[in-house]
């Protein structure tokens, strides 16, 4: 059994499709299929249930997946250890991030990091917190910057490190009846229509929990996948939103109002696997340095 075969197997398992896996690996589909067949012959068991639309793991494939991910992680860790002795960081670092990360400005972070480690290839993906955490857990990402998961929503096999916390605020149109208030109570939002992100986004999860705890069953009429669209919809009076206070620097067309009472803060975290790759660990050290320099 070769590491190359395990890489091929993991790609097919994660993509659930041979063609997509072959494109991801930059190899011919025929070569990928031959590699998987060879691995199946060696193990004496089929690893996938194949159909014209997708492939699914067999019980044997499910058993192999965890071990394959651990073997590949150990192999990468060995390469990282040798590179660290030489004072080098090489290879690829795959990063996931929320669109708006108050703790650190991602473009500035990556520009500085790459100037120090020009041998690295950086890949960046934006998405919702649940999606990005799962991509870290399954080895598709090395590190992700996400909202802190709610209780019971974080896998046991990832490592979480706190980044930042900030209060939520109410975002409403400038001519909204609540716009002149210095503070707003959650109870005042019972009849409001909301704009928000999809259900697997961390700020949506927090807003849901905050309002449910206050006994409010809200209506999310409009869902968007980017911050600026959300704020535009709020500005035109199509709904209100509970958002991190730092969003207030993005527009002067929306009123941001402090929430009264004890309201849970929005917390951001980094997520990695154990062991953490040398490149991901170096990036997290750079995050700590940037935060410390910013005071």
PDB file of C-alpha atoms in Angstrom:
ATOM      1  CA  UNK A   1       0.000   0.000   0.000  1.00  0.00           C
ATOM      2  CA  UNK A   2       1.468   3.346  -1.069  1.00  0.00           C
ATOM      3  CA  UNK A   3       0.770   6.844   0.229  1.00  0.00           C
ATOM      4  CA  UNK A   4      -0.149   7.823  -3.321  1.00  0.00           C
ATOM      5  CA  UNK A   5      -2.928   5.231  -3.298  1.00  0.00           C
ATOM      6  CA  UNK A   6      -4.211   6.549   0.016  1.00  0.00           C
ATOM      7  CA  UNK A   7      -4.228  10.085  -1.385  1.00  0.00           C
ATOM      8  CA  UNK A   8      -6.270   8.849  -4.344  1.00  0.00           C
ATOM      9  CA  UNK A   9      -8.659   6.956  -2.063  1.00  0.00           C
ATOM     10  CA  UNK A  10      -9.215   9.981   0.214  1.00  0.00           C
ATOM     11  CA  UNK A  11      -9.870  12.276  -2.753  1.00  0.00           C
ATOM     12  CA  UNK A  12     -12.562   9.957  -4.142  1.00  0.00           C
ATOM     13  CA  UNK A  13     -14.079   9.487  -0.666  1.00  0.00           C
ATOM     14  CA  UNK A  14     -14.297  13.248  -0.119  1.00  0.00           C
ATOM     15  CA  UNK A  15     -15.541  14.140  -3.601  1.00  0.00           C
ATOM     16  CA  UNK A  16     -17.892  11.115  -3.911  1.00  0.00           C
ATOM     17  CA  UNK A  17     -17.072  11.240  -7.597  1.00  0.00           C
ATOM     18  CA  UNK A  18     -14.153   9.882  -9.662  1.00  0.00           C
ATOM     19  CA  UNK A  19     -14.137  12.678 -12.237  1.00  0.00           C
ATOM     20  CA  UNK A  20     -14.052  15.461  -9.636  1.00  0.00           C
ATOM     21  CA  UNK A  21     -11.389  13.604  -7.654  1.00  0.00           C
ATOM     22  CA  UNK A  22      -9.226  13.185 -10.753  1.00  0.00           C
ATOM     23  CA  UNK A  23      -9.483  16.908 -11.531  1.00  0.00           C
ATOM     24  CA  UNK A  24      -8.582  17.737  -7.939  1.00  0.00           C
ATOM     25  CA  UNK A  25      -5.519  15.463  -8.126  1.00  0.00           C
ATOM     26  CA  UNK A  26      -4.581  16.624 -11.646  1.00  0.00           C
ATOM     27  CA  UNK A  27      -4.410  13.050 -12.957  1.00  0.00           C
ATOM     28  CA  UNK A  28      -6.309  11.113 -15.610  1.00  0.00           C
ATOM     29  CA  UNK A  29      -9.520   9.464 -14.435  1.00  0.00           C
ATOM     30  CA  UNK A  30      -8.364   6.151 -15.869  1.00  0.00           C
ATOM     31  CA  UNK A  31      -5.202   6.313 -13.758  1.00  0.00           C
ATOM     32  CA  UNK A  32      -7.210   7.135 -10.651  1.00  0.00           C
ATOM     33  CA  UNK A  33      -9.612   4.240 -11.244  1.00  0.00           C
ATOM     34  CA  UNK A  34      -6.694   1.869 -11.774  1.00  0.00           C
ATOM     35  CA  UNK A  35      -5.086   3.038  -8.525  1.00  0.00           C
ATOM     36  CA  UNK A  36      -8.290   2.426  -6.557  1.00  0.00           C
ATOM     37  CA  UNK A  37      -8.791  -1.014  -8.120  1.00  0.00           C
ATOM     38  CA  UNK A  38      -5.219  -1.935  -7.195  1.00  0.00           C
ATOM     39  CA  UNK A  39      -5.807  -0.821  -3.607  1.00  0.00           C
ATOM     40  CA  UNK A  40      -9.040  -2.828  -3.440  1.00  0.00           C
ATOM     41  CA  UNK A  41      -7.251  -5.951  -4.734  1.00  0.00           C
ATOM     42  CA  UNK A  42      -4.510  -5.519  -2.155  1.00  0.00           C
ATOM     43  CA  UNK A  43      -6.999  -5.109   0.693  1.00  0.00           C
ATOM     44  CA  UNK A  44      -9.294  -7.832  -0.584  1.00  0.00           C
ATOM     45  CA  UNK A  45     -12.442  -5.710  -0.262  1.00  0.00           C
ATOM     46  CA  UNK A  46     -14.396  -3.170  -2.343  1.00  0.00           C
ATOM     47  CA  UNK A  47     -13.992   0.356  -1.003  1.00  0.00           C
ATOM     48  CA  UNK A  48     -16.727   2.108  -2.992  1.00  0.00           C
ATOM     49  CA  UNK A  49     -20.245   1.460  -4.217  1.00  0.00           C
ATOM     50  CA  UNK A  50     -20.193   2.886  -7.731  1.00  0.00           C
ATOM     51  CA  UNK A  51     -23.131   4.315  -9.668  1.00  0.00           C
ATOM     52  CA  UNK A  52     -23.480   6.557 -12.702  1.00  0.00           C
ATOM     53  CA  UNK A  53     -24.091   9.626 -10.497  1.00  0.00           C
ATOM     54  CA  UNK A  54     -21.833   9.197  -7.493  1.00  0.00           C
ATOM     55  CA  UNK A  55     -19.782   6.798  -5.451  1.00  0.00           C
ATOM     56  CA  UNK A  56     -20.309   5.915  -1.812  1.00  0.00           C
ATOM     57  CA  UNK A  57     -18.014   4.313   0.730  1.00  0.00           C
ATOM     58  CA  UNK A  58     -18.600   0.688   1.613  1.00  0.00           C
ATOM     59  CA  UNK A  59     -18.205  -0.360   5.277  1.00  0.00           C
ATOM     60  CA  UNK A  60     -14.619  -1.329   4.416  1.00  0.00           C
ATOM     61  CA  UNK A  61     -14.070   2.078   2.837  1.00  0.00           C
ATOM     62  CA  UNK A  62     -15.466   3.834   5.895  1.00  0.00           C
ATOM     63  CA  UNK A  63     -13.089   1.864   8.099  1.00  0.00           C
ATOM     64  CA  UNK A  64     -10.137   2.782   5.895  1.00  0.00           C
ATOM     65  CA  UNK A  65     -10.910   6.508   5.616  1.00  0.00           C
ATOM     66  CA  UNK A  66      -9.993   7.460   9.168  1.00  0.00           C
ATOM     67  CA  UNK A  67      -6.779   5.467   9.066  1.00  0.00           C
ATOM     68  CA  UNK A  68      -5.875   6.878   5.648  1.00  0.00           C
ATOM     69  CA  UNK A  69      -6.335  10.454   6.876  1.00  0.00           C
ATOM     70  CA  UNK A  70      -4.157   9.728   9.902  1.00  0.00           C
ATOM     71  CA  UNK A  71      -1.465   8.116   7.739  1.00  0.00           C
ATOM     72  CA  UNK A  72      -1.379  11.072   5.352  1.00  0.00           C
ATOM     73  CA  UNK A  73      -1.315  13.506   8.258  1.00  0.00           C
ATOM     74  CA  UNK A  74       1.618  11.636   9.794  1.00  0.00           C
ATOM     75  CA  UNK A  75       3.424  11.671   6.454  1.00  0.00           C
ATOM     76  CA  UNK A  76       2.932  15.421   6.115  1.00  0.00           C
ATOM     77  CA  UNK A  77       4.063  15.931   9.700  1.00  0.00           C
ATOM     78  CA  UNK A  78       7.282  14.029   8.937  1.00  0.00           C
ATOM     79  CA  UNK A  79       7.959  16.232   5.922  1.00  0.00           C
ATOM     80  CA  UNK A  80       7.211  19.320   8.014  1.00  0.00           C
ATOM     81  CA  UNK A  81       9.647  18.192  10.706  1.00  0.00           C
ATOM     82  CA  UNK A  82      12.470  17.890   8.190  1.00  0.00           C
ATOM     83  CA  UNK A  83      11.607  21.262   6.656  1.00  0.00           C
ATOM     84  CA  UNK A  84      11.514  22.856  10.122  1.00  0.00           C
ATOM     85  CA  UNK A  85      15.052  21.622  10.848  1.00  0.00           C
ATOM     86  CA  UNK A  86      16.145  23.311   7.633  1.00  0.00           C
ATOM     87  CA  UNK A  87      14.279  26.482   8.565  1.00  0.00           C
ATOM     88  CA  UNK A  88      11.944  26.118   5.586  1.00  0.00           C
ATOM     89  CA  UNK A  89       8.212  25.968   5.081  1.00  0.00           C
ATOM     90  CA  UNK A  90       7.232  24.403   1.777  1.00  0.00           C
ATOM     91  CA  UNK A  91       4.231  22.774   0.206  1.00  0.00           C
ATOM     92  CA  UNK A  92       0.619  23.870   0.370  1.00  0.00           C
ATOM     93  CA  UNK A  93      -1.333  25.517   3.184  1.00  0.00           C
ATOM     94  CA  UNK A  94      -5.116  25.388   2.808  1.00  0.00           C
ATOM     95  CA  UNK A  95      -6.972  28.009   4.825  1.00  0.00           C
ATOM     96  CA  UNK A  96     -10.672  28.562   5.462  1.00  0.00           C
ATOM     97  CA  UNK A  97     -12.102  31.833   6.716  1.00  0.00           C
ATOM     98  CA  UNK A  98     -15.281  33.718   7.356  1.00  0.00           C
ATOM     99  CA  UNK A  99     -15.828  36.709   5.078  1.00  0.00           C
ATOM    100  CA  UNK A 100     -15.351  39.229   7.878  1.00  0.00           C
ATOM    101  CA  UNK A 101     -12.866  38.389  10.577  1.00  0.00           C
ATOM    102  CA  UNK A 102     -12.500  41.181  13.106  1.00  0.00           C
ATOM    103  CA  UNK A 103      -9.606  39.477  14.919  1.00  0.00           C
ATOM    104  CA  UNK A 104      -7.249  39.839  11.966  1.00  0.00           C
ATOM    105  CA  UNK A 105      -7.319  41.228   8.419  1.00  0.00           C
ATOM    106  CA  UNK A 106      -6.781  38.083   6.351  1.00  0.00           C
ATOM    107  CA  UNK A 107      -5.286  39.699   3.191  1.00  0.00           C
ATOM    108  CA  UNK A 108      -2.714  41.588   5.285  1.00  0.00           C
ATOM    109  CA  UNK A 109      -1.971  38.450   7.307  1.00  0.00           C
ATOM    110  CA  UNK A 110      -1.391  36.299   4.230  1.00  0.00           C
ATOM    111  CA  UNK A 111       0.699  38.920   2.421  1.00  0.00           C
ATOM    112  CA  UNK A 112       3.062  39.218   5.377  1.00  0.00           C
ATOM    113  CA  UNK A 113       3.158  35.473   5.948  1.00  0.00           C
ATOM    114  CA  UNK A 114       3.999  34.687   2.316  1.00  0.00           C
ATOM    115  CA  UNK A 115       6.766  37.285   2.278  1.00  0.00           C
ATOM    116  CA  UNK A 116       8.373  35.359   5.142  1.00  0.00           C
ATOM    117  CA  UNK A 117       7.712  31.935   3.594  1.00  0.00           C
ATOM    118  CA  UNK A 118       7.836  32.310  -0.205  1.00  0.00           C
ATOM    119  CA  UNK A 119       8.115  28.539  -0.694  1.00  0.00           C
ATOM    120  CA  UNK A 120       4.530  28.014   0.447  1.00  0.00           C
ATOM    121  CA  UNK A 121       1.535  27.744  -1.852  1.00  0.00           C
ATOM    122  CA  UNK A 122      -1.527  29.292  -0.170  1.00  0.00           C
ATOM    123  CA  UNK A 123      -5.107  28.247  -0.882  1.00  0.00           C
ATOM    124  CA  UNK A 124      -7.997  30.212   0.642  1.00  0.00           C
ATOM    125  CA  UNK A 125     -11.667  29.279   0.865  1.00  0.00           C
ATOM    126  CA  UNK A 126     -14.529  31.266   2.387  1.00  0.00           C
ATOM    127  CA  UNK A 127     -17.679  29.666   3.727  1.00  0.00           C
ATOM    128  CA  UNK A 128     -19.903  29.032   6.706  1.00  0.00           C
ATOM    129  CA  UNK A 129     -18.439  27.911  10.014  1.00  0.00           C
ATOM    130  CA  UNK A 130     -19.930  24.404  10.036  1.00  0.00           C
ATOM    131  CA  UNK A 131     -18.726  23.747   6.496  1.00  0.00           C
ATOM    132  CA  UNK A 132     -15.198  24.978   7.200  1.00  0.00           C
ATOM    133  CA  UNK A 133     -14.881  23.000  10.443  1.00  0.00           C
ATOM    134  CA  UNK A 134     -15.898  19.831   8.614  1.00  0.00           C
ATOM    135  CA  UNK A 135     -13.318  20.534   5.899  1.00  0.00           C
ATOM    136  CA  UNK A 136     -10.624  20.816   8.588  1.00  0.00           C
ATOM    137  CA  UNK A 137     -11.814  17.624  10.257  1.00  0.00           C
ATOM    138  CA  UNK A 138     -11.650  15.673   7.005  1.00  0.00           C
ATOM    139  CA  UNK A 139      -8.251  17.029   5.992  1.00  0.00           C
ATOM    140  CA  UNK A 140      -9.385  19.325   3.162  1.00  0.00           C
ATOM    141  CA  UNK A 141      -8.232  22.409   5.090  1.00  0.00           C
ATOM    142  CA  UNK A 142      -5.225  22.813   7.378  1.00  0.00           C
ATOM    143  CA  UNK A 143      -6.699  25.649   9.439  1.00  0.00           C
ATOM    144  CA  UNK A 144      -9.917  27.661   9.516  1.00  0.00           C
ATOM    145  CA  UNK A 145     -10.981  30.916  11.169  1.00  0.00           C
ATOM    146  CA  UNK A 146     -14.639  30.528  12.145  1.00  0.00           C
ATOM    147  CA  UNK A 147     -17.331  31.383  14.668  1.00  0.00           C
ATOM    148  CA  UNK A 148     -17.098  29.402  17.884  1.00  0.00           C
ATOM    149  CA  UNK A 149     -19.494  26.453  17.526  1.00  0.00           C
ATOM    150  CA  UNK A 150     -22.448  26.188  19.874  1.00  0.00           C
ATOM    151  CA  UNK A 151     -22.570  23.504  22.521  1.00  0.00           C
ATOM    152  CA  UNK A 152     -22.505  20.014  21.009  1.00  0.00           C
ATOM    153  CA  UNK A 153     -21.762  21.244  17.487  1.00  0.00           C
ATOM    154  CA  UNK A 154     -17.977  20.903  17.424  1.00  0.00           C
ATOM    155  CA  UNK A 155     -16.331  17.580  16.488  1.00  0.00           C
ATOM    156  CA  UNK A 156     -14.092  16.031  19.140  1.00  0.00           C
ATOM    157  CA  UNK A 157     -11.201  15.495  16.728  1.00  0.00           C
ATOM    158  CA  UNK A 158     -10.346  19.148  16.029  1.00  0.00           C
ATOM    159  CA  UNK A 159      -8.396  21.675  18.092  1.00  0.00           C
ATOM    160  CA  UNK A 160      -9.966  25.066  18.857  1.00  0.00           C
ATOM    161  CA  UNK A 161      -8.074  28.194  19.893  1.00  0.00           C
ATOM    162  CA  UNK A 162      -9.790  31.468  20.821  1.00  0.00           C
ATOM    163  CA  UNK A 163      -9.212  34.465  18.529  1.00  0.00           C
ATOM    164  CA  UNK A 164     -11.554  37.273  19.542  1.00  0.00           C
ATOM    165  CA  UNK A 165     -14.935  38.152  21.015  1.00  0.00           C
ATOM    166  CA  UNK A 166     -17.175  41.144  20.442  1.00  0.00           C
ATOM    167  CA  UNK A 167     -20.766  42.122  21.264  1.00  0.00           C
ATOM    168  CA  UNK A 168     -23.698  41.776  18.920  1.00  0.00           C
ATOM    169  CA  UNK A 169     -25.564  44.867  17.761  1.00  0.00           C
ATOM    170  CA  UNK A 170     -28.885  45.480  16.049  1.00  0.00           C
ATOM    171  CA  UNK A 171     -28.541  46.669  12.454  1.00  0.00           C
ATOM    172  CA  UNK A 172     -31.564  48.553  11.097  1.00  0.00           C
ATOM    173  CA  UNK A 173     -32.396  51.142   8.448  1.00  0.00           C
ATOM    174  CA  UNK A 174     -31.766  54.801   9.270  1.00  0.00           C
ATOM    175  CA  UNK A 175     -35.517  55.527   9.240  1.00  0.00           C
ATOM    176  CA  UNK A 176     -36.496  52.445  11.264  1.00  0.00           C
ATOM    177  CA  UNK A 177     -38.639  53.218  14.360  1.00  0.00           C
ATOM    178  CA  UNK A 178     -35.845  51.877  16.594  1.00  0.00           C
ATOM    179  CA  UNK A 179     -33.075  53.866  14.873  1.00  0.00           C
ATOM    180  CA  UNK A 180     -33.186  56.711  17.382  1.00  0.00           C
ATOM    181  CA  UNK A 181     -32.730  54.463  20.419  1.00  0.00           C
ATOM    182  CA  UNK A 182     -29.464  54.357  22.347  1.00  0.00           C
ATOM    183  CA  UNK A 183     -30.163  50.739  23.265  1.00  0.00           C
ATOM    184  CA  UNK A 184     -32.714  48.164  22.212  1.00  0.00           C
ATOM    185  CA  UNK A 185     -34.174  45.261  24.185  1.00  0.00           C
ATOM    186  CA  UNK A 186     -34.470  41.864  22.543  1.00  0.00           C
ATOM    187  CA  UNK A 187     -38.164  41.878  23.422  1.00  0.00           C
ATOM    188  CA  UNK A 188     -38.589  44.893  21.104  1.00  0.00           C
ATOM    189  CA  UNK A 189     -37.673  42.668  18.147  1.00  0.00           C
ATOM    190  CA  UNK A 190     -40.536  40.202  18.512  1.00  0.00           C
ATOM    191  CA  UNK A 191     -42.465  41.526  15.514  1.00  0.00           C
ATOM    192  CA  UNK A 192     -39.511  42.336  13.296  1.00  0.00           C
ATOM    193  CA  UNK A 193     -38.616  40.700   9.999  1.00  0.00           C
ATOM    194  CA  UNK A 194     -34.965  39.621   9.826  1.00  0.00           C
ATOM    195  CA  UNK A 195     -32.229  39.406   7.242  1.00  0.00           C
ATOM    196  CA  UNK A 196     -29.574  36.795   8.014  1.00  0.00           C
ATOM    197  CA  UNK A 197     -27.042  34.291   6.743  1.00  0.00           C
ATOM    198  CA  UNK A 198     -27.741  30.577   6.062  1.00  0.00           C
ATOM    199  CA  UNK A 199     -28.277  28.242   8.994  1.00  0.00           C
ATOM    200  CA  UNK A 200     -24.718  26.833   9.052  1.00  0.00           C
ATOM    201  CA  UNK A 201     -23.124  30.283   9.479  1.00  0.00           C
ATOM    202  CA  UNK A 202     -21.862  31.071  12.967  1.00  0.00           C
ATOM    203  CA  UNK A 203     -23.445  34.497  13.369  1.00  0.00           C
ATOM    204  CA  UNK A 204     -26.816  33.040  12.319  1.00  0.00           C
ATOM    205  CA  UNK A 205     -26.441  30.266  14.878  1.00  0.00           C
ATOM    206  CA  UNK A 206     -25.644  32.782  17.617  1.00  0.00           C
ATOM    207  CA  UNK A 207     -28.546  35.069  16.677  1.00  0.00           C
ATOM    208  CA  UNK A 208     -30.907  32.084  16.671  1.00  0.00           C
ATOM    209  CA  UNK A 209     -29.729  31.039  20.145  1.00  0.00           C
ATOM    210  CA  UNK A 210     -29.912  34.580  21.556  1.00  0.00           C
ATOM    211  CA  UNK A 211     -33.458  35.203  20.320  1.00  0.00           C
ATOM    212  CA  UNK A 212     -34.711  31.731  21.250  1.00  0.00           C
ATOM    213  CA  UNK A 213     -33.385  32.239  24.791  1.00  0.00           C
ATOM    214  CA  UNK A 214     -35.331  35.517  24.895  1.00  0.00           C
ATOM    215  CA  UNK A 215     -38.513  33.684  23.889  1.00  0.00           C
ATOM    216  CA  UNK A 216     -38.658  35.243  20.432  1.00  0.00           C
ATOM    217  CA  UNK A 217     -39.649  33.164  17.405  1.00  0.00           C
ATOM    218  CA  UNK A 218     -38.310  35.276  14.607  1.00  0.00           C
ATOM    219  CA  UNK A 219     -38.973  35.375  10.882  1.00  0.00           C
ATOM    220  CA  UNK A 220     -35.910  35.258   8.609  1.00  0.00           C
ATOM    221  CA  UNK A 221     -37.403  36.401   5.343  1.00  0.00           C
ATOM    222  CA  UNK A 222     -34.183  37.009   3.431  1.00  0.00           C
ATOM    223  CA  UNK A 223     -31.030  34.855   3.512  1.00  0.00           C
ATOM    224  CA  UNK A 224     -27.760  35.966   1.910  1.00  0.00           C
ATOM    225  CA  UNK A 225     -24.211  34.650   1.762  1.00  0.00           C
ATOM    226  CA  UNK A 226     -22.209  37.853   2.000  1.00  0.00           C
ATOM    227  CA  UNK A 227     -22.012  40.682   4.516  1.00  0.00           C
ATOM    228  CA  UNK A 228     -22.441  43.570   2.095  1.00  0.00           C
ATOM    229  CA  UNK A 229     -25.664  42.146   0.642  1.00  0.00           C
ATOM    230  CA  UNK A 230     -27.021  41.717   4.173  1.00  0.00           C
ATOM    231  CA  UNK A 231     -26.255  45.338   5.063  1.00  0.00           C
ATOM    232  CA  UNK A 232     -27.723  46.587   1.760  1.00  0.00           C
ATOM    233  CA  UNK A 233     -30.999  44.777   2.450  1.00  0.00           C
ATOM    234  CA  UNK A 234     -31.099  46.212   5.959  1.00  0.00           C
ATOM    235  CA  UNK A 235     -30.372  49.718   4.623  1.00  0.00           C
ATOM    236  CA  UNK A 236     -33.390  49.508   2.307  1.00  0.00           C
ATOM    237  CA  UNK A 237     -35.663  48.581   5.207  1.00  0.00           C
ATOM    238  CA  UNK A 238     -36.232  44.972   4.151  1.00  0.00           C
ATOM    239  CA  UNK A 239     -35.428  43.640   7.606  1.00  0.00           C
ATOM    240  CA  UNK A 240     -33.220  44.036  10.642  1.00  0.00           C
ATOM    241  CA  UNK A 241     -30.235  41.893  11.641  1.00  0.00           C
ATOM    242  CA  UNK A 242     -28.207  40.923  14.692  1.00  0.00           C
ATOM    243  CA  UNK A 243     -24.578  41.241  13.673  1.00  0.00           C
ATOM    244  CA  UNK A 244     -21.132  41.645  15.260  1.00  0.00           C
ATOM    245  CA  UNK A 245     -20.532  45.281  16.231  1.00  0.00           C
ATOM    246  CA  UNK A 246     -17.468  45.500  13.962  1.00  0.00           C
ATOM    247  CA  UNK A 247     -19.783  45.449  10.922  1.00  0.00           C
ATOM    248  CA  UNK A 248     -20.512  49.100  11.735  1.00  0.00           C
ATOM    249  CA  UNK A 249     -17.295  50.183   9.969  1.00  0.00           C
ATOM    250  CA  UNK A 250     -18.582  48.833   6.648  1.00  0.00           C
ATOM    251  CA  UNK A 251     -21.400  51.318   5.969  1.00  0.00           C
ATOM    252  CA  UNK A 252     -22.930  54.581   7.118  1.00  0.00           C
ATOM    253  CA  UNK A 253     -26.292  53.701   5.572  1.00  0.00           C
ATOM    254  CA  UNK A 254     -27.291  51.446   8.469  1.00  0.00           C
ATOM    255  CA  UNK A 255     -27.862  52.286  12.140  1.00  0.00           C
ATOM    256  CA  UNK A 256     -26.118  49.997  14.629  1.00  0.00           C
ATOM    257  CA  UNK A 257     -27.665  49.922  18.102  1.00  0.00           C
ATOM    258  CA  UNK A 258     -26.323  48.402  21.305  1.00  0.00           C
ATOM    259  CA  UNK A 259     -28.329  45.533  22.781  1.00  0.00           C
ATOM    260  CA  UNK A 260     -29.543  45.983  26.349  1.00  0.00           C
ATOM    261  CA  UNK A 261     -28.927  43.369  29.024  1.00  0.00           C
ATOM    262  CA  UNK A 262     -26.630  40.354  29.093  1.00  0.00           C
ATOM    263  CA  UNK A 263     -26.260  39.071  25.536  1.00  0.00           C
ATOM    264  CA  UNK A 264     -23.684  36.397  24.554  1.00  0.00           C
ATOM    265  CA  UNK A 265     -20.757  37.778  22.562  1.00  0.00           C
ATOM    266  CA  UNK A 266     -19.792  36.658  19.076  1.00  0.00           C
ATOM    267  CA  UNK A 267     -16.609  34.616  19.436  1.00  0.00           C
ATOM    268  CA  UNK A 268     -14.191  33.644  16.699  1.00  0.00           C
ATOM    269  CA  UNK A 269     -11.725  30.761  16.903  1.00  0.00           C
ATOM    270  CA  UNK A 270      -9.083  28.992  14.868  1.00  0.00           C
ATOM    271  CA  UNK A 271      -9.651  25.305  14.113  1.00  0.00           C
ATOM    272  CA  UNK A 272      -6.917  22.802  13.282  1.00  0.00           C
ATOM    273  CA  UNK A 273      -6.316  19.081  13.583  1.00  0.00           C
ATOM    274  CA  UNK A 274      -3.953  17.328  15.977  1.00  0.00           C
ATOM    275  CA  UNK A 275      -1.156  17.192  14.989  1.00  0.00           C
ATOM    276  CA  UNK A 276      -1.198  20.650  13.447  1.00  0.00           C
ATOM    277  CA  UNK A 277       0.940  21.021  10.340  1.00  0.00           C
ATOM    278  CA  UNK A 278       4.094  23.118  10.674  1.00  0.00           C
ATOM    279  CA  UNK A 279       2.744  25.679   8.192  1.00  0.00           C
ATOM    280  CA  UNK A 280      -0.602  26.005  10.017  1.00  0.00           C
ATOM    281  CA  UNK A 281       1.193  26.341  13.357  1.00  0.00           C
ATOM    282  CA  UNK A 282       3.442  29.051  11.897  1.00  0.00           C
ATOM    283  CA  UNK A 283       0.392  30.912  10.552  1.00  0.00           C
ATOM    284  CA  UNK A 284      -1.270  30.820  13.986  1.00  0.00           C
ATOM    285  CA  UNK A 285       1.908  32.207  15.552  1.00  0.00           C
ATOM    286  CA  UNK A 286       1.783  35.014  12.993  1.00  0.00           C
ATOM    287  CA  UNK A 287      -1.851  35.687  13.964  1.00  0.00           C
ATOM    288  CA  UNK A 288      -0.800  35.976  17.615  1.00  0.00           C
ATOM    289  CA  UNK A 289       2.037  38.344  16.643  1.00  0.00           C
ATOM    290  CA  UNK A 290      -0.268  40.563  14.555  1.00  0.00           C
ATOM    291  CA  UNK A 291      -2.866  40.705  17.324  1.00  0.00           C
ATOM    292  CA  UNK A 292      -0.220  41.586  19.916  1.00  0.00           C
ATOM    293  CA  UNK A 293       1.218  44.337  17.677  1.00  0.00           C
ATOM    294  CA  UNK A 294      -2.275  45.792  17.212  1.00  0.00           C
ATOM    295  CA  UNK A 295      -2.622  46.001  20.978  1.00  0.00           C
TER     296      UNK A 295
END
